[in-house]
PDB file of C-alpha atoms in Angstrom:
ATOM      1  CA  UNK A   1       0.000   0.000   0.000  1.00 83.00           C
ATOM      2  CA  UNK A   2       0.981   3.660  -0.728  1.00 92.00           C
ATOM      3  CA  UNK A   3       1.228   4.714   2.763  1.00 93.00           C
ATOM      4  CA  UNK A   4       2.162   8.701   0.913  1.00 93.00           C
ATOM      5  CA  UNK A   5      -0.949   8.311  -0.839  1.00 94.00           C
ATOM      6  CA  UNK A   6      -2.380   7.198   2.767  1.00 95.00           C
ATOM      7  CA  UNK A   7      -1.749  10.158   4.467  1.00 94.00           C
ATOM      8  CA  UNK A   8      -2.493  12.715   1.883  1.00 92.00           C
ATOM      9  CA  UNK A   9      -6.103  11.184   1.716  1.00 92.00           C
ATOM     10  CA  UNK A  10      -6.350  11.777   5.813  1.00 92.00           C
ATOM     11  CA  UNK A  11      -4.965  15.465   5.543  1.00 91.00           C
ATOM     12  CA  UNK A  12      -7.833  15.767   2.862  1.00 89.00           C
ATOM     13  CA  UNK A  13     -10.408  14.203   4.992  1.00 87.00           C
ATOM     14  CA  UNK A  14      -9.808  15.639   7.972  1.00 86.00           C
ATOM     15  CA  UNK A  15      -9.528  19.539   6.621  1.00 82.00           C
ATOM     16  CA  UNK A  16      -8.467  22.370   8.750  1.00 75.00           C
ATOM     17  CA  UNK A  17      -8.662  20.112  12.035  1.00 81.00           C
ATOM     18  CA  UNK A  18      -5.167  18.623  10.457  1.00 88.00           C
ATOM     19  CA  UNK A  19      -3.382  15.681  12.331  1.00 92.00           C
ATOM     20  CA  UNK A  20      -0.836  15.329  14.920  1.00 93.00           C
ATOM     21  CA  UNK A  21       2.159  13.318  13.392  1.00 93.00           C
ATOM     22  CA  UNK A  22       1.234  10.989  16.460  1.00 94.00           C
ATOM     23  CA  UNK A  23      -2.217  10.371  14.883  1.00 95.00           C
ATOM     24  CA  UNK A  24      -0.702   9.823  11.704  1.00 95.00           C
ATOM     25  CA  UNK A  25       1.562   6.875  13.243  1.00 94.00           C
ATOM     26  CA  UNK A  26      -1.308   5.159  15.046  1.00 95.00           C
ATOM     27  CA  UNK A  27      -4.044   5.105  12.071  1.00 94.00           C
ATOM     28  CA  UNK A  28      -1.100   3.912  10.041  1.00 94.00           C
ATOM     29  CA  UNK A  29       0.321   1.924  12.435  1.00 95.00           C
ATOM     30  CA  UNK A  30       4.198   2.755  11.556  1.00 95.00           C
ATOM     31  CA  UNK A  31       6.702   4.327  13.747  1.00 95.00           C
ATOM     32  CA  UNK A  32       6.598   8.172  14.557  1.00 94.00           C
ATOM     33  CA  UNK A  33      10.168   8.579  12.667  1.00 95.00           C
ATOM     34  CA  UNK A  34       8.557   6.082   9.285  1.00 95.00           C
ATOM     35  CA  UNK A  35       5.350   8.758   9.059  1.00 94.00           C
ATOM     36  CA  UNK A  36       8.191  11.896   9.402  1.00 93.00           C
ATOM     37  CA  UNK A  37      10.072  10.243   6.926  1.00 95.00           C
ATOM     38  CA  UNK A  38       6.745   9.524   4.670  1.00 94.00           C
ATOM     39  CA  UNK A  39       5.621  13.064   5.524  1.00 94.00           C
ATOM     40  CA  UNK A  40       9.215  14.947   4.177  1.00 93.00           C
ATOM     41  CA  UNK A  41       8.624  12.823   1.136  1.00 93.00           C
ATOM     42  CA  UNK A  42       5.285  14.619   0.474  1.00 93.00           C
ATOM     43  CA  UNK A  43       6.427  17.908   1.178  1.00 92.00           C
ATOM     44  CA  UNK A  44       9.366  17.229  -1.049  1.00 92.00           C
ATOM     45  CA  UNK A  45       6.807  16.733  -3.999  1.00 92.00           C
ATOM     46  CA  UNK A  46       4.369  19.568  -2.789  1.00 91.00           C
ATOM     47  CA  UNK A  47       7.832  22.125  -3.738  1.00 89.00           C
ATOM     48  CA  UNK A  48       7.002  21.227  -7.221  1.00 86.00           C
ATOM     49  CA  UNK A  49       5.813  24.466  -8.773  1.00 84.00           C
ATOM     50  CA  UNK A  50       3.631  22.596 -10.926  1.00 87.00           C
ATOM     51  CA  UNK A  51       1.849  21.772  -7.676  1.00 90.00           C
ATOM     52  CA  UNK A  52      -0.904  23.888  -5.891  1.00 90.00           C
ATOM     53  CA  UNK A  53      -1.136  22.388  -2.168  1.00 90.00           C
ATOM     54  CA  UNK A  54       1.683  21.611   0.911  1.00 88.00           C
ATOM     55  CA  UNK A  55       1.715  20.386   3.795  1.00 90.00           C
ATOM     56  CA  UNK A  56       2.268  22.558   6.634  1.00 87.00           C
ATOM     57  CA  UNK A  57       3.138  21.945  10.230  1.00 83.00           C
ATOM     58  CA  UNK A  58       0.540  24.571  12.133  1.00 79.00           C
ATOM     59  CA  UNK A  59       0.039  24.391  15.713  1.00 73.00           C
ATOM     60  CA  UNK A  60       1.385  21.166  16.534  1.00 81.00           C
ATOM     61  CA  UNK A  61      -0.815  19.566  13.333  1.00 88.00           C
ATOM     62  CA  UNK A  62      -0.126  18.474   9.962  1.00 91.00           C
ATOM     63  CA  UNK A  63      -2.350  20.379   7.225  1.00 89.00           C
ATOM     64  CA  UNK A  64      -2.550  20.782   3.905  1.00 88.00           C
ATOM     65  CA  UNK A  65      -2.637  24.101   2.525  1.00 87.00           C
ATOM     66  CA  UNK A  66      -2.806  26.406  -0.570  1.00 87.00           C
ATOM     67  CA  UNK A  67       0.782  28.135  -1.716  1.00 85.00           C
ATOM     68  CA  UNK A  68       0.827  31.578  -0.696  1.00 85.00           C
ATOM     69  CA  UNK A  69       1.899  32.470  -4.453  1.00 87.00           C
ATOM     70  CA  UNK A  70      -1.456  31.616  -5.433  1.00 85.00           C
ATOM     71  CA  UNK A  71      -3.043  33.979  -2.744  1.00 83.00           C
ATOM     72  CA  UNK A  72      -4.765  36.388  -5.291  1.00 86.00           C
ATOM     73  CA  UNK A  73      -6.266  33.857  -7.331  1.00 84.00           C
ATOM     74  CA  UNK A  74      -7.609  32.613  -4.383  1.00 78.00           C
ATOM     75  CA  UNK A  75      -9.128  36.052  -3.447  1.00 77.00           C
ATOM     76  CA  UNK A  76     -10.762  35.866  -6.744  1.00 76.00           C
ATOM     77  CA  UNK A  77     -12.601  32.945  -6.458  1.00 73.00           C
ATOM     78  CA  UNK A  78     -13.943  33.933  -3.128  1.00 65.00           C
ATOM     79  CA  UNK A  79     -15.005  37.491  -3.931  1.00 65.00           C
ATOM     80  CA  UNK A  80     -16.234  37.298  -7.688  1.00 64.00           C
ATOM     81  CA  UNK A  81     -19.808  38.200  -8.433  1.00 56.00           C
ATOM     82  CA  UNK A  82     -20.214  34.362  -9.235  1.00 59.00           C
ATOM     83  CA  UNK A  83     -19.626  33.304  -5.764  1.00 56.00           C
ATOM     84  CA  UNK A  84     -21.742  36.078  -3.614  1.00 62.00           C
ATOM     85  CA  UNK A  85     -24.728  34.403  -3.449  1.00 77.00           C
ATOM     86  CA  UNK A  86     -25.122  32.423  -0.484  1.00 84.00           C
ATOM     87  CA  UNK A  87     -26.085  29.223  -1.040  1.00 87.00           C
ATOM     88  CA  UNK A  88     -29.041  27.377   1.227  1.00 90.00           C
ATOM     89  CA  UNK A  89     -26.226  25.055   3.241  1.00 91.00           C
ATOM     90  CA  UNK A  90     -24.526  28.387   4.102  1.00 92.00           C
ATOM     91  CA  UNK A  91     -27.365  30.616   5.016  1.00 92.00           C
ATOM     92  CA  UNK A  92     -28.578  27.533   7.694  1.00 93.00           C
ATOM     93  CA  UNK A  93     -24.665  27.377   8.986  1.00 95.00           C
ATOM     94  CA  UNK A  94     -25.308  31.685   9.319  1.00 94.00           C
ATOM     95  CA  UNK A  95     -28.707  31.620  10.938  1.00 93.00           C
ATOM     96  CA  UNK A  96     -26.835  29.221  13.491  1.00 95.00           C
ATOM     97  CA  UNK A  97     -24.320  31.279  14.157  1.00 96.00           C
ATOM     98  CA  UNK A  98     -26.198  34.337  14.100  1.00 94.00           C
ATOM     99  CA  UNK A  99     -28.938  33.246  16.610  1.00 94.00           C
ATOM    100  CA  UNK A 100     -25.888  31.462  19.228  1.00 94.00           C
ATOM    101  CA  UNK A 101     -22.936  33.216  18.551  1.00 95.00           C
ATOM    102  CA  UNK A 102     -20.287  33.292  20.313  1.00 95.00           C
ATOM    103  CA  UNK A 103     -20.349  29.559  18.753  1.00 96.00           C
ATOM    104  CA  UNK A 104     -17.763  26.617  18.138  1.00 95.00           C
ATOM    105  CA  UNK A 105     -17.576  25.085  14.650  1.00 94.00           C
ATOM    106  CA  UNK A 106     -18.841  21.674  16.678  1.00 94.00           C
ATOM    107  CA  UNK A 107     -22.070  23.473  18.199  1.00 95.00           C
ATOM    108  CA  UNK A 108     -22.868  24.230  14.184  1.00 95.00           C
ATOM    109  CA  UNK A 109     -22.072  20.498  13.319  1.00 94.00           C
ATOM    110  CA  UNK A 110     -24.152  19.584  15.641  1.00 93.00           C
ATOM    111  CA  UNK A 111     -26.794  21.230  14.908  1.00 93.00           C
ATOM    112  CA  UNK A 112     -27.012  21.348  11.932  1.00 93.00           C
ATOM    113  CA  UNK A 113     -25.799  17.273  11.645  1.00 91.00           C
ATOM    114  CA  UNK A 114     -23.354  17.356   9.115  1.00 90.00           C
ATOM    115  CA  UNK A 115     -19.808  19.259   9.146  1.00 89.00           C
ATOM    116  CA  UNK A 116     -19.504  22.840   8.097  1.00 90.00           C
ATOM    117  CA  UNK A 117     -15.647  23.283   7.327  1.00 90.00           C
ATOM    118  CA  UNK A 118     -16.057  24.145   3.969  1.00 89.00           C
ATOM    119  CA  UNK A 119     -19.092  26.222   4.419  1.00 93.00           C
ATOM    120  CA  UNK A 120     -17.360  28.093   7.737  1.00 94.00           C
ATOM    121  CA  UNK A 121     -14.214  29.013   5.372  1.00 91.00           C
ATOM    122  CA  UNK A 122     -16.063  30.359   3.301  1.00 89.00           C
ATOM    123  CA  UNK A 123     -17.722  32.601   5.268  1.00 93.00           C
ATOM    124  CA  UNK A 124     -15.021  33.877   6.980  1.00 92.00           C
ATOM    125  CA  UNK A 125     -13.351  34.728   3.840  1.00 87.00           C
ATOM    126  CA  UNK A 126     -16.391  36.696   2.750  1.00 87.00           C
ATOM    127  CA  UNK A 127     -16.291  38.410   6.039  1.00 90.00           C
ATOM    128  CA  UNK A 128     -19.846  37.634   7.292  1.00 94.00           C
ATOM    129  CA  UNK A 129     -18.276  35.669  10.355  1.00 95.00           C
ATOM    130  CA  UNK A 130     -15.231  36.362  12.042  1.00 95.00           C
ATOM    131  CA  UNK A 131     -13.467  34.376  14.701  1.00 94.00           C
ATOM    132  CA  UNK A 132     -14.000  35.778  18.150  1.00 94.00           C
ATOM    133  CA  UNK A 133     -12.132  33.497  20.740  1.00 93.00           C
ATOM    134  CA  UNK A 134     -11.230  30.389  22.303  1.00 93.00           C
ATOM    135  CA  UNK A 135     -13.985  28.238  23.859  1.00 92.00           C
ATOM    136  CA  UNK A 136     -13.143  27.466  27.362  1.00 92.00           C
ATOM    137  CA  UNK A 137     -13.740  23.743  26.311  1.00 90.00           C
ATOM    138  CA  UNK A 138     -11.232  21.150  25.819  1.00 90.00           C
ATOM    139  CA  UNK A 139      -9.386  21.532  23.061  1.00 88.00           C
ATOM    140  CA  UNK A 140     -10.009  25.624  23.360  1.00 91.00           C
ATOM    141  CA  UNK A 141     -12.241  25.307  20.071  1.00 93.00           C
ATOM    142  CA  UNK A 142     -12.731  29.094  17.848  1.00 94.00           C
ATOM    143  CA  UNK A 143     -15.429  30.399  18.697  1.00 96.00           C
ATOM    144  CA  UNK A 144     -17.385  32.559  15.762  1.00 97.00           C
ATOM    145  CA  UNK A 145     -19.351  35.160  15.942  1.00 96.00           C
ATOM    146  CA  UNK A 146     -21.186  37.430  13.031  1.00 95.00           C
ATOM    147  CA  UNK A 147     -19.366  40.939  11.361  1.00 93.00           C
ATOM    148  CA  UNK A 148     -20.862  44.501  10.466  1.00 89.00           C
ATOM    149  CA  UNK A 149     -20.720  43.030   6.944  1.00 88.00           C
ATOM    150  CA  UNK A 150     -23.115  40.515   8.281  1.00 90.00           C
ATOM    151  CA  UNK A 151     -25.436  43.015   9.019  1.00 88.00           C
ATOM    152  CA  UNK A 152     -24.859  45.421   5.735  1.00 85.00           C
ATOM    153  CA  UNK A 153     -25.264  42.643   3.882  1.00 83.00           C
ATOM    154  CA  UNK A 154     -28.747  41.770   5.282  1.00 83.00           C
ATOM    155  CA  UNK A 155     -29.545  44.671   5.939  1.00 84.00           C
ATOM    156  CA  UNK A 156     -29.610  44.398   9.538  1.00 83.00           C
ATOM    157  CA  UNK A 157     -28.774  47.499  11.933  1.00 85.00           C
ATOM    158  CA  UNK A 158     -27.797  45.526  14.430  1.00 87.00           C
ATOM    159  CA  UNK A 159     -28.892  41.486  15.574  1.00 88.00           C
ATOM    160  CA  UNK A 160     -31.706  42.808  17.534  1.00 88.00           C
ATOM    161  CA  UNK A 161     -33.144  43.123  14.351  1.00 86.00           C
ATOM    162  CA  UNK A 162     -33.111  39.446  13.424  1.00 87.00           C
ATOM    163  CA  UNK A 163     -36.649  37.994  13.586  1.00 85.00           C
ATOM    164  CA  UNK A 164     -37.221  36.460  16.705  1.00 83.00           C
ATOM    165  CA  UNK A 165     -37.021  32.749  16.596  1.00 76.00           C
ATOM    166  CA  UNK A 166     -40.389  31.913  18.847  1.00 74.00           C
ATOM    167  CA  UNK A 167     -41.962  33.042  15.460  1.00 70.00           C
ATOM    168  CA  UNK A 168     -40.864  30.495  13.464  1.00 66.00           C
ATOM    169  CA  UNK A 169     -41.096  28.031  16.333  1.00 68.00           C
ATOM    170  CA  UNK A 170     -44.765  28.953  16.242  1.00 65.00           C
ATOM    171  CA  UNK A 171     -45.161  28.805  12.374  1.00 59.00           C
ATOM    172  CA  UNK A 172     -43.670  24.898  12.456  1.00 60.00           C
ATOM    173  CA  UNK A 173     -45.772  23.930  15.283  1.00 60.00           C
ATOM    174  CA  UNK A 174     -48.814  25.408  13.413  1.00 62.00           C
ATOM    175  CA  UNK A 175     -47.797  23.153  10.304  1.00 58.00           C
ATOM    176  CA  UNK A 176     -47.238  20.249  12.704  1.00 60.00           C
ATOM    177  CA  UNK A 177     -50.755  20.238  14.528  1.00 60.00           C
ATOM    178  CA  UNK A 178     -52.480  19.758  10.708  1.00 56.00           C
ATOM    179  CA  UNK A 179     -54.344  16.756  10.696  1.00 59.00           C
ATOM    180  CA  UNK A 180     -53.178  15.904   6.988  1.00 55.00           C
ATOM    181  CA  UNK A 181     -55.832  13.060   6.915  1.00 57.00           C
ATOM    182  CA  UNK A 182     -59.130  15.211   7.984  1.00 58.00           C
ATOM    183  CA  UNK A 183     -57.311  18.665   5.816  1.00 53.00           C
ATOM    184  CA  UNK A 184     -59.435  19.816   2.803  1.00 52.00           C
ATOM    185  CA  UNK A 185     -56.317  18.232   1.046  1.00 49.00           C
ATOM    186  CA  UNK A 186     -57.430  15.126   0.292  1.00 50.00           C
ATOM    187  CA  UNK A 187     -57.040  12.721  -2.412  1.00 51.00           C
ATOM    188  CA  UNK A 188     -59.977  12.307  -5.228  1.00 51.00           C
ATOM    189  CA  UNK A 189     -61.574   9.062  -6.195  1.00 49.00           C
TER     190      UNK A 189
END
């Protein structure tokens, strides 16, 4: 097996969380100096300029990461005209943060049920969230919180202006107490 190939496909999987090179060892089960060794070997082809990604040691974790060469391209992607609407997956991940900020990235897993890496990147590179602290959890998680460009961009002069939540609550439990059988919407012979 290509144990190189290995742990490129964990530093992809596991995104901005990154591993420790002790993780790396144990899910591979090789010695700490064999996964160094495999590790140097990847970074070694990541100098390539014909690549785009490396592998960076940041806060005591492996990651992959973009080349800072390729910063401005990366600017464009996130700020063209193509890419400033919001798409439904975001807007959820917002209204989350929004309505329980200051909030860790787990909190919006969680509640929302499905990771949010991606989605959190992105916006904190449009500016709509911003990272406001350590958690006093273990592990000191970020903890995010929403900008003034939040609030421009929804028009918002400040978050006492988001609708209040009971609202909705009510609206779903309306929809929920509708006898579906007994409703004027019923099937035709």
């Amino acid at each position: 097996m290509n144990l190189k190939a290995v742990i490129e496909g964990l530093l992809f999987v596991v995104g901005d969380d990154g591993l420790t090179l002790d993780e790396i060892s144990k899910l591979l089960e090789i010695s700490k100096e064999e996964a160094k060794e495999i590790i140097l070997e990847l970074q070694n082809d990541y100098q390539n300029s014909d690549r785009g990604i490396r592998i960076d040691f940041l806060g005591n974790k492996l990651k992959l990461t973009t080349k800072k060469e390729h910063n401005i391209y990366y600017q464009k992607l996130l700020t063209s005209d193509d890419n400033n609407t919001l798409s439904q997956a975001a807007l959820e991940t917002l209204a989350i943060i929004a309505y329980n900020q200051p909030i860790t990235r787990a909190s919006v897993d969680n509640l929302r049920g499905i990771s949010n890496n991606q989605i959190i990147r992105k916006l904190v590179a449009k500016g709509l969230i911003k990272e406001s602290g350590r958690s006093p959890l273990p592990g000191r998680p970020i903890l995010y919180e929403t900008t003034s460009e939040f609030l421009d961009y929804f028009g918002l002069a400040s978050l006492d202006d988001l609708p209040d939540m009971r609202d909705f609550l009510e609206e779903e439990k309306e929809l929920d107490d509708v006898d579906l059988y007994n409703s004027k919407y019923k099937e035709e012979n």
